[in-house]
Short mmCIF file of N, CA and C in Angstrom, two decimals:
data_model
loop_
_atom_site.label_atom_id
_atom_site.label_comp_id
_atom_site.label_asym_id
_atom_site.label_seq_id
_atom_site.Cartn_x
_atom_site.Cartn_y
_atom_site.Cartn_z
N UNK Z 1 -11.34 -16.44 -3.46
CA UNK Z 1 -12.13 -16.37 -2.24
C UNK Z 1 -12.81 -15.00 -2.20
N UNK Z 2 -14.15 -14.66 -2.17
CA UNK Z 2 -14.73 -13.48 -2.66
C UNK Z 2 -16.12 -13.72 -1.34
N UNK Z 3 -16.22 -12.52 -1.13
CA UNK Z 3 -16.82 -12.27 -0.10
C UNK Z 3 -17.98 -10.68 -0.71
N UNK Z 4 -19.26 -11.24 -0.40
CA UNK Z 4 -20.08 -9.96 -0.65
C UNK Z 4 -20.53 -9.35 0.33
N UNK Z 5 -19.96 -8.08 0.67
CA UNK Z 5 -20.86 -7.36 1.71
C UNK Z 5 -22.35 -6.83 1.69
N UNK Z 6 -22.66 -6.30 2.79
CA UNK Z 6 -24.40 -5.80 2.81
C UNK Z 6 -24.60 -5.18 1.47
N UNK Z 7 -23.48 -3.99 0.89
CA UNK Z 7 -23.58 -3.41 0.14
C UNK Z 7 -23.74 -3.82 -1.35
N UNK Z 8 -23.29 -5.25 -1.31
CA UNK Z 8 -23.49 -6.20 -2.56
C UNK Z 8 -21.78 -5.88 -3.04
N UNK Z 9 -21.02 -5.02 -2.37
CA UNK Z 9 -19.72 -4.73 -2.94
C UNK Z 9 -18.40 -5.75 -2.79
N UNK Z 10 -18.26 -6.34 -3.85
CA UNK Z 10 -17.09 -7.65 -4.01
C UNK Z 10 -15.73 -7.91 -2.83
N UNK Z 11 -16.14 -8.21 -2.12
CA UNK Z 11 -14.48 -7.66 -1.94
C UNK Z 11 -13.79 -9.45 -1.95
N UNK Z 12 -12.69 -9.23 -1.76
CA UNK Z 12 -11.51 -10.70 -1.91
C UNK Z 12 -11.14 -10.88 -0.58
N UNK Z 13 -10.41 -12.26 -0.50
CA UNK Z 13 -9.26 -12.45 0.06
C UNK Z 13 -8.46 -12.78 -0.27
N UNK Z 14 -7.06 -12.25 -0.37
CA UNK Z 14 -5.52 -12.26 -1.57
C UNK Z 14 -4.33 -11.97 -0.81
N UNK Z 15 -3.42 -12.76 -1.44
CA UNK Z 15 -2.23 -12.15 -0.87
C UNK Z 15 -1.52 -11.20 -1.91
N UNK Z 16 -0.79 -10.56 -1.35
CA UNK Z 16 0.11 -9.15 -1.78
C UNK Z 16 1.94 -9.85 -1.72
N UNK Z 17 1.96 -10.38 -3.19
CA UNK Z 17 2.92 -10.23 -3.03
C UNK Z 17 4.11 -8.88 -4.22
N UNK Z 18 4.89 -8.39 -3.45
CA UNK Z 18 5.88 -7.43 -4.35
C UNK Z 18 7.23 -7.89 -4.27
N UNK Z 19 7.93 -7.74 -6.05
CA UNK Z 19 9.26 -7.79 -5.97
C UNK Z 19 10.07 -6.62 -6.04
N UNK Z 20 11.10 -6.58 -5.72
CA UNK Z 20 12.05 -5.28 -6.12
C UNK Z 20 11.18 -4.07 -5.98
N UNK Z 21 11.54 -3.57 -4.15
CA UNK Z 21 10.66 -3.03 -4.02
C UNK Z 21 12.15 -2.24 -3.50
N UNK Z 22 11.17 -0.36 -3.12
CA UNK Z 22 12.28 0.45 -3.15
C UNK Z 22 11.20 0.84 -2.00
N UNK Z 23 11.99 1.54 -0.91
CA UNK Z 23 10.78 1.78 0.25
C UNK Z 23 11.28 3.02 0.81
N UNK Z 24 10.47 4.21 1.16
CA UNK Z 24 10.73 5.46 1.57
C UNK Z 24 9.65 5.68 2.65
N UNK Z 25 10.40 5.91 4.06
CA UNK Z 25 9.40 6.36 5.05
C UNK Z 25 9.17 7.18 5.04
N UNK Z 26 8.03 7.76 6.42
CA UNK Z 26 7.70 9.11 6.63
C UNK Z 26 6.64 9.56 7.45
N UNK Z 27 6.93 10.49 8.36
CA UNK Z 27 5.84 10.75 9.05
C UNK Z 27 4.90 11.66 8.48
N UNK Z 28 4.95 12.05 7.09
CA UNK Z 28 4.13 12.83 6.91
C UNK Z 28 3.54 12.27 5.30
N UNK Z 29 1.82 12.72 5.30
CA UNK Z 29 1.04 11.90 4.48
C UNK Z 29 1.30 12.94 2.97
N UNK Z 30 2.59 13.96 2.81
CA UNK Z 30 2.62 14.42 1.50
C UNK Z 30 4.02 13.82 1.43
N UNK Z 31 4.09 12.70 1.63
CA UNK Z 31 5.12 11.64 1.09
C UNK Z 31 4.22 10.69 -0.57
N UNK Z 32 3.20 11.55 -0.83
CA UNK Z 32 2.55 11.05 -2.07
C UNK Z 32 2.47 12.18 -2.83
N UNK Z 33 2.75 13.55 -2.62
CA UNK Z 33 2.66 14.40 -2.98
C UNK Z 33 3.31 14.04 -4.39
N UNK Z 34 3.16 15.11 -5.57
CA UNK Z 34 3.70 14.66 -7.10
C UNK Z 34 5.04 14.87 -7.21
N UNK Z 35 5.36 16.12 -6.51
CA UNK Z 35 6.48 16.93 -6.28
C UNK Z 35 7.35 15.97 -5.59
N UNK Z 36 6.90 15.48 -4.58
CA UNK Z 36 7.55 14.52 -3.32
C UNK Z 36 8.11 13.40 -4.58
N UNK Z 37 7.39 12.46 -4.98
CA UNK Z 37 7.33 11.41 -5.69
C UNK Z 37 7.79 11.59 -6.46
N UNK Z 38 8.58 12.91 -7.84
CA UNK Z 38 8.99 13.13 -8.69
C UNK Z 38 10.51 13.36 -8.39
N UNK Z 39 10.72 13.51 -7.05
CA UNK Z 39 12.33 13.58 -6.27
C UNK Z 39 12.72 12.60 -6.38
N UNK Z 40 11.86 11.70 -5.82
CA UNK Z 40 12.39 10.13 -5.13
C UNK Z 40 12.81 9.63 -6.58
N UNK Z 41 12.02 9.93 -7.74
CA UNK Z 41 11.94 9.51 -8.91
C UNK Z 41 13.83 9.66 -9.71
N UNK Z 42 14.03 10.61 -9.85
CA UNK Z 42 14.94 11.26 -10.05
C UNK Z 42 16.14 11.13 -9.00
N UNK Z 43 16.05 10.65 -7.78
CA UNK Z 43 17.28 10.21 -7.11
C UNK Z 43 17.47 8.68 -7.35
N UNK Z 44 16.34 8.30 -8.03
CA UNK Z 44 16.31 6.51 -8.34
C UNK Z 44 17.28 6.40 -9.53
N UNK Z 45 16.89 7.52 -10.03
CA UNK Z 45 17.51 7.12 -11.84
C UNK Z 45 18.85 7.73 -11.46
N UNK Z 46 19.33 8.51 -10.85
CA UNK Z 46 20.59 8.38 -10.35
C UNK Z 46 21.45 7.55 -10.12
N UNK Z 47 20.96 6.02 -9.26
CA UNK Z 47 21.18 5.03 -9.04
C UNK Z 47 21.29 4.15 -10.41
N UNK Z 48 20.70 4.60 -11.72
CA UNK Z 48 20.34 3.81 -12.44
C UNK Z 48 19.39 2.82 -12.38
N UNK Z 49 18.62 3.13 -11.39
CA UNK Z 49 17.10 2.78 -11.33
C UNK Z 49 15.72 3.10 -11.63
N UNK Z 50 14.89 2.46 -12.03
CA UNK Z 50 13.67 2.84 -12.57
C UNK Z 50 12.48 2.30 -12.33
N UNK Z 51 11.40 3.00 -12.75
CA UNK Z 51 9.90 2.55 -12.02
C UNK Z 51 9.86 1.18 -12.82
N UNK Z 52 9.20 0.69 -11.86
CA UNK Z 52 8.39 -0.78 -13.20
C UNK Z 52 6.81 -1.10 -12.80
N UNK Z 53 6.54 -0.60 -11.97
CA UNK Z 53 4.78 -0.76 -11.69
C UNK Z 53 4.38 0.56 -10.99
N UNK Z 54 3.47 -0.09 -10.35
CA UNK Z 54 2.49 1.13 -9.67
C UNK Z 54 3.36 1.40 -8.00
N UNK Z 55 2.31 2.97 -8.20
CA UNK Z 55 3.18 3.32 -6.54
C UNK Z 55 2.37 2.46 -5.88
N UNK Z 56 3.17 2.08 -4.57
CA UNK Z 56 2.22 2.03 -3.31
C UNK Z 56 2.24 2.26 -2.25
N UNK Z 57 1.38 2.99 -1.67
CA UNK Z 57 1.40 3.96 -0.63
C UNK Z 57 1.06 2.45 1.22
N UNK Z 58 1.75 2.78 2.00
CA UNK Z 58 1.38 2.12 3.27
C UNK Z 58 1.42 2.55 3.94
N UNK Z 59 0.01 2.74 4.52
CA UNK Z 59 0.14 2.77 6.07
C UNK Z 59 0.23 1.76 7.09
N UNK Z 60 1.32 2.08 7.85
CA UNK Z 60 1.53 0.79 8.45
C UNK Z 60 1.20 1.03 9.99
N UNK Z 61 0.10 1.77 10.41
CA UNK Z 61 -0.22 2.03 11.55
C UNK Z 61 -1.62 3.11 11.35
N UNK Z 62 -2.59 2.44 11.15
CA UNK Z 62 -4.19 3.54 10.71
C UNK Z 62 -4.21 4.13 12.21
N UNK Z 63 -3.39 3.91 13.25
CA UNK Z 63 -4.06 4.87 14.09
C UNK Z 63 -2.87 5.77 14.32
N UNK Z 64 -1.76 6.03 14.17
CA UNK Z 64 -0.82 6.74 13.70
C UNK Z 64 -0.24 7.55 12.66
N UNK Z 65 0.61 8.49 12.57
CA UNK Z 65 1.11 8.92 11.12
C UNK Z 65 2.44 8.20 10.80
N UNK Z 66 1.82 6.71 10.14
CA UNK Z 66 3.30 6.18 9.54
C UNK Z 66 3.36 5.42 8.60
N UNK Z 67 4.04 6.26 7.43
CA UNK Z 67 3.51 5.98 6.07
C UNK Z 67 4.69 5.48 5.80
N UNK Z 68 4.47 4.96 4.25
CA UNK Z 68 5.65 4.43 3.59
C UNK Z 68 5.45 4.46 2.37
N UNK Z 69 6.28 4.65 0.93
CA UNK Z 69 5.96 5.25 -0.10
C UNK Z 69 6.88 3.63 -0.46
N UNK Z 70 5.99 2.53 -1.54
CA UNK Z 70 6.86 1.75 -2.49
C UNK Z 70 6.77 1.56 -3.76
N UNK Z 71 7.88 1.54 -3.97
CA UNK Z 71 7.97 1.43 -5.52
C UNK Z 71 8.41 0.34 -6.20
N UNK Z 72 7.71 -0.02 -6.96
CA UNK Z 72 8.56 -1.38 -8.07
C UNK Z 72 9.65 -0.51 -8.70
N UNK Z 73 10.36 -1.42 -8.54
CA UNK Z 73 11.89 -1.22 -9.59
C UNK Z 73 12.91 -2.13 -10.15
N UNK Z 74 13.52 -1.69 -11.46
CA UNK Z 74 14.42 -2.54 -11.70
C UNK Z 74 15.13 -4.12 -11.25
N UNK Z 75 15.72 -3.15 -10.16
CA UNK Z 75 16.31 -4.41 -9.42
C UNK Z 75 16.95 -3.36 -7.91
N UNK Z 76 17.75 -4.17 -7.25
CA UNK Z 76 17.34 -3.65 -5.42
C UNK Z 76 19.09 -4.12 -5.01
N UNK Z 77 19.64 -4.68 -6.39
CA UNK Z 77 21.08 -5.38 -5.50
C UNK Z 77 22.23 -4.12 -5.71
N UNK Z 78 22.91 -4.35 -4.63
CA UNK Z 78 24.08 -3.31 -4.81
C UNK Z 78 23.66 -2.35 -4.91
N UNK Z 79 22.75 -1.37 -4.24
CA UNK Z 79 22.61 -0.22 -4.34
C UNK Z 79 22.44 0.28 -2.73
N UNK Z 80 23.28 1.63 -2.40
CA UNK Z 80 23.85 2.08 -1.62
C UNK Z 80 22.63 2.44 -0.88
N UNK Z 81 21.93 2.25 0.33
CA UNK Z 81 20.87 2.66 1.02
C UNK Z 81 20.85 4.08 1.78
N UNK Z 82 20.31 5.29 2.13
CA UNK Z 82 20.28 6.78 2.39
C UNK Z 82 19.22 7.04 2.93
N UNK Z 83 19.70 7.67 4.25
CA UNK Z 83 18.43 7.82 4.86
C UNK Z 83 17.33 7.09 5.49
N UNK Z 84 16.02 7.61 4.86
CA UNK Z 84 14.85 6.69 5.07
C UNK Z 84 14.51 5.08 4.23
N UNK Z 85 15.68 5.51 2.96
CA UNK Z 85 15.50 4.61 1.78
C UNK Z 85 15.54 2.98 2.42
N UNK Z 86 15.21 2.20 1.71
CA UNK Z 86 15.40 0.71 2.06
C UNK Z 86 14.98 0.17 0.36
N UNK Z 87 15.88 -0.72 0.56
CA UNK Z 87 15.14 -2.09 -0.70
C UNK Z 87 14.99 -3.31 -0.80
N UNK Z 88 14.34 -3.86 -0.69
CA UNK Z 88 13.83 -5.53 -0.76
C UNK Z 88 13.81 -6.34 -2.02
N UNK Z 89 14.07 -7.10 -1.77
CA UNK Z 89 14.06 -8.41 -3.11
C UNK Z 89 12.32 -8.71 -3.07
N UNK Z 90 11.98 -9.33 -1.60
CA UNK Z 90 10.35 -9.47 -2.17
C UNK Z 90 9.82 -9.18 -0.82
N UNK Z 91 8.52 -8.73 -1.17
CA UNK Z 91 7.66 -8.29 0.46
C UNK Z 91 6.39 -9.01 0.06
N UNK Z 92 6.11 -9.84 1.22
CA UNK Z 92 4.80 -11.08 1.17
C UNK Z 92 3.68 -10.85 2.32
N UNK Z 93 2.64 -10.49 1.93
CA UNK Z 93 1.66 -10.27 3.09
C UNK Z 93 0.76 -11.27 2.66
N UNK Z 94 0.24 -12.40 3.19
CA UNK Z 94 -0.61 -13.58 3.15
C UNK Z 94 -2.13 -12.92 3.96
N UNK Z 95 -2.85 -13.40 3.39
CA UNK Z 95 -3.90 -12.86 3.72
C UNK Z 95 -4.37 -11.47 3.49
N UNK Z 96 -4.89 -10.93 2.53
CA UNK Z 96 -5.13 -9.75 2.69
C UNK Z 96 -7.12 -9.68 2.58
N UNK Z 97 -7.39 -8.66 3.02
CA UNK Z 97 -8.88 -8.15 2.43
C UNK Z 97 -8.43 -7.15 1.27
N UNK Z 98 -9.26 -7.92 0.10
CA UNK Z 98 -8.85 -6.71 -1.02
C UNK Z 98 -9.86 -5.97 -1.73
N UNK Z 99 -9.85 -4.50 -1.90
CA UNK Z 99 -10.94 -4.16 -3.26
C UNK Z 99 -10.41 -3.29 -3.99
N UNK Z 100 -11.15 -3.11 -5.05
CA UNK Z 100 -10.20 -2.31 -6.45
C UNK Z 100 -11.93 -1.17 -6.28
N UNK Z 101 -11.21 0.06 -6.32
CA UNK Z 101 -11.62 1.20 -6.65
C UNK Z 101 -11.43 2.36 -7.57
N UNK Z 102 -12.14 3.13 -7.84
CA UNK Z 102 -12.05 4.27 -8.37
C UNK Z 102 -11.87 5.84 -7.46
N UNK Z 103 -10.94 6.22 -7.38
CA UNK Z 103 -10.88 7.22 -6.01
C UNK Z 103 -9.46 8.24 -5.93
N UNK Z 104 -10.17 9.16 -5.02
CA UNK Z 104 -9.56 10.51 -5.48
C UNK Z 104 -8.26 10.30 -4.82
N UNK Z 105 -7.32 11.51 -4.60
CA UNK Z 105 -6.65 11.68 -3.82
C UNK Z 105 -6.55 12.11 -2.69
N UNK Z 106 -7.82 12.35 -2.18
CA UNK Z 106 -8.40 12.94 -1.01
C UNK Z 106 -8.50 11.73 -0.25
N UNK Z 107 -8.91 10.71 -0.36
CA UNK Z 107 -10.08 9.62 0.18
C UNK Z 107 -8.55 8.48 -0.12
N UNK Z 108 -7.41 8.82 -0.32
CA UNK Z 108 -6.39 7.66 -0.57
C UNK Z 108 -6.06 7.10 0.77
N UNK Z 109 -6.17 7.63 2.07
CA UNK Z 109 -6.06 7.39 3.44
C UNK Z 109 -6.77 6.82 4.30
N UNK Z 110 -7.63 6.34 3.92
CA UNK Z 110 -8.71 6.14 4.70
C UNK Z 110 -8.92 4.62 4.33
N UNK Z 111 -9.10 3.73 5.42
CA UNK Z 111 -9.40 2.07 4.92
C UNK Z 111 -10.89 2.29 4.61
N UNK Z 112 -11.31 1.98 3.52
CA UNK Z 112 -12.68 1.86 2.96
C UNK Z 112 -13.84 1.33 4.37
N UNK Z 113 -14.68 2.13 4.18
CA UNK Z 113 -15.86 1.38 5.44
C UNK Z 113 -16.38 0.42 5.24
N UNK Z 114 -16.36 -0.41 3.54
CA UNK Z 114 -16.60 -1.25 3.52
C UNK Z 114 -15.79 -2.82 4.17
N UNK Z 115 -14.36 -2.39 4.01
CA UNK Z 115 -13.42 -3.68 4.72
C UNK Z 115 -13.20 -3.25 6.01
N UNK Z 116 -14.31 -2.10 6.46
CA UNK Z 116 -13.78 -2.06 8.48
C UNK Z 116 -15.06 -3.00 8.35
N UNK Z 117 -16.32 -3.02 7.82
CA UNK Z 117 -16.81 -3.73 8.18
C UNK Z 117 -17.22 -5.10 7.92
N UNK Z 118 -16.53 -5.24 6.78
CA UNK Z 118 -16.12 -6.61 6.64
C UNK Z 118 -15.13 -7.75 7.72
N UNK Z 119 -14.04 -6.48 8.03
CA UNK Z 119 -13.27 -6.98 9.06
C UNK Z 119 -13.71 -7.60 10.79
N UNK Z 120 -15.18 -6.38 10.73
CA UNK Z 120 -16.16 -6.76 12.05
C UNK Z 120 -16.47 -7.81 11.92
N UNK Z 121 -17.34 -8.13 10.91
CA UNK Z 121 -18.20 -9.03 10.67
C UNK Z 121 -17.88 -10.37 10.93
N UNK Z 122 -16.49 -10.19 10.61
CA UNK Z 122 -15.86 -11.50 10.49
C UNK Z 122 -14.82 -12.03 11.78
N UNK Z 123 -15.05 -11.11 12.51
CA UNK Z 123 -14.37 -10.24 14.15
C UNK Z 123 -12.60 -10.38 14.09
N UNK Z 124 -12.13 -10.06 12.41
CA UNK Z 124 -10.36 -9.97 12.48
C UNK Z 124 -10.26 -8.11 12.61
N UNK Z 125 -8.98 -8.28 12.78
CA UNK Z 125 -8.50 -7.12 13.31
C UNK Z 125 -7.18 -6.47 11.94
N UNK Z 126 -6.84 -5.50 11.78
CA UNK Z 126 -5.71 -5.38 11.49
C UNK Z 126 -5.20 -3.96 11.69
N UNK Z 127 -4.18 -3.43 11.34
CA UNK Z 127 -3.47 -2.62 11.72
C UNK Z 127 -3.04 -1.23 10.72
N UNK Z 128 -2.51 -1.88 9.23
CA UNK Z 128 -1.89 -1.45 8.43
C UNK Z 128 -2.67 -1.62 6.84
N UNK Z 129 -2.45 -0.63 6.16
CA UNK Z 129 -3.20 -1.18 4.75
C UNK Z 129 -2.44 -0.70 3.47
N UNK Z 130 -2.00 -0.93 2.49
CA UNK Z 130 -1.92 -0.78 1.52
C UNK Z 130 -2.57 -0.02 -0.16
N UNK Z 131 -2.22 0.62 -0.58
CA UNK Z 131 -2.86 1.23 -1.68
C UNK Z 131 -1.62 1.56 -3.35
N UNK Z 132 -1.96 0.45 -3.77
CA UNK Z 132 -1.41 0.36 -4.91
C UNK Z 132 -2.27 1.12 -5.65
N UNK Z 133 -1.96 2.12 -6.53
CA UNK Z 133 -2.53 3.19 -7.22
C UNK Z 133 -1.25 3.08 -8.78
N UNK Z 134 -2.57 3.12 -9.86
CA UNK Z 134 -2.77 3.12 -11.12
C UNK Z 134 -3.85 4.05 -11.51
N UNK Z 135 -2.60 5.08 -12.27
CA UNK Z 135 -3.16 6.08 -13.19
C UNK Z 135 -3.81 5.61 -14.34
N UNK Z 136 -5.63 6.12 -14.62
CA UNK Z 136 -6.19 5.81 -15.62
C UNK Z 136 -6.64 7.23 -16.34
N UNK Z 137 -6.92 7.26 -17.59
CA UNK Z 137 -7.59 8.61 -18.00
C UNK Z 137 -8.22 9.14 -17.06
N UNK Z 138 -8.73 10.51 -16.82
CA UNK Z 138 -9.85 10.61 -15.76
C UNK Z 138 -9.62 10.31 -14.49
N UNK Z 139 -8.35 10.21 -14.25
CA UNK Z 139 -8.26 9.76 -12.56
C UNK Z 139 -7.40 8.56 -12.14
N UNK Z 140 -7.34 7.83 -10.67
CA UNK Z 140 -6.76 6.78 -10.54
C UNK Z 140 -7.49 5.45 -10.28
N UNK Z 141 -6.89 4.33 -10.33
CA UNK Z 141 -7.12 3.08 -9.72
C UNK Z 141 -6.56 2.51 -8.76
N UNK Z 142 -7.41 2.73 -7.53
CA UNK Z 142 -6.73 1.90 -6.42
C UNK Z 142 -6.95 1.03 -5.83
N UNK Z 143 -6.01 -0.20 -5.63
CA UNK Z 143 -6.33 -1.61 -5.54
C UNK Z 143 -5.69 -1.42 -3.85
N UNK Z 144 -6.69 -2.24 -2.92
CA UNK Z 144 -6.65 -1.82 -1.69
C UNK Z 144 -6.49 -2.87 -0.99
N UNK Z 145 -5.38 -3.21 -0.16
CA UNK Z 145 -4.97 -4.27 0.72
C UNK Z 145 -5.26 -4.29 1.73
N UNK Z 146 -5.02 -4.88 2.45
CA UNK Z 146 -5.57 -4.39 4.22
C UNK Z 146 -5.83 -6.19 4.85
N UNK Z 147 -4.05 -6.63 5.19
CA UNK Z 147 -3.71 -7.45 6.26
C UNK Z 147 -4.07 -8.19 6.82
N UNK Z 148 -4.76 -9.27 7.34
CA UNK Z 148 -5.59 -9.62 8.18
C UNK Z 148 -4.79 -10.28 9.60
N UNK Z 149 -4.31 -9.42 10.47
CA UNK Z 149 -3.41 -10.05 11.75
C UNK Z 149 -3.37 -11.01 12.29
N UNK Z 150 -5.43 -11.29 12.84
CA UNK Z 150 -5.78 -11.97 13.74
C UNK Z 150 -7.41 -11.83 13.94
N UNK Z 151 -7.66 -12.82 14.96
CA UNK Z 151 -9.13 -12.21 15.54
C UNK Z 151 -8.74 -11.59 16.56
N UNK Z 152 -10.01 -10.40 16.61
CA UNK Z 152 -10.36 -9.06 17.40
C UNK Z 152 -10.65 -9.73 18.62
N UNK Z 153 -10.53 -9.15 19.32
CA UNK Z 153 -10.75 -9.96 21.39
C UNK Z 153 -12.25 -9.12 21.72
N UNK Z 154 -12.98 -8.31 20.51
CA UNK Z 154 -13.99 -7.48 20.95
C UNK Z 154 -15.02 -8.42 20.46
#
């Protein structure tokens, strides 16, 4: 299901689904930091756990500071939960608006202006978005989710 905006720029509609997911909150947006992410890394393998895909970063409130750092991993059973930590067998978001970009780490926060206004256009609303990020030579790849709740009452 592919949808072209004014801009001629592709975007989808997809669902997001993840398995064996490892989940770290946070009110603060250097919960992506390398340093940050290289902890979490290293208290995983403690557990005897390990990465298996890409990070992904959520915000689960664009008009708030409330992030969430997930990770694919191994596996999620029998392991002792701490803190902010959580782990899931599978997390399913039906419906998403999706686009795959090229983009910094500056601009990782921000829902693209192209799916706010895709989201107008189409008068749904949502709340929260997603950013699965894959390291390529030269930079990252980020494949961009973003929910679709409902229709907007505007």
């Amino acid at each position: 299901n592919k949808m072209r905006n004014r801009r001629g720029i592709m975007l989808q509609r997809k669902n997001l689904y993840l398995e064996n997911i490892a989940v770290f909150r946070s009110k603060e947006k250097n919960l992506f930091d390398k340093n940050q992410l290289h902890r979490l890394e290293e208290k995983l393998l403690e557990k005897g756990i390990y990465m298996t895909g890409p990070v992904i970063l959520h915000n689960r409130d664009v008009q708030n500071t409330d992030y969430e750092l997930l990770i694919s991993v191994n596996r999620t059973e029998g392991i002792e939960e701490e803190g902010q930590e959580r782990f899931y067998r599978q997390i399913i978001y039906e419906d998403c608006v999706y686009l795959r970009r090229l983009m910094g780490e500056k601009t990782i926060l921000e829902v693209p202006q192209e799916i706010e206004e895709e989201l107008n256009r189409q008068k749904l609303w949502s709340r929260e978005v997603f950013y699965a990020i894959f390291n390529i030579p030269g930079g990252k790849v980020v494949d961009i989710y973003v929910p679709v709740e409902g229709e907007s009452q505007a």
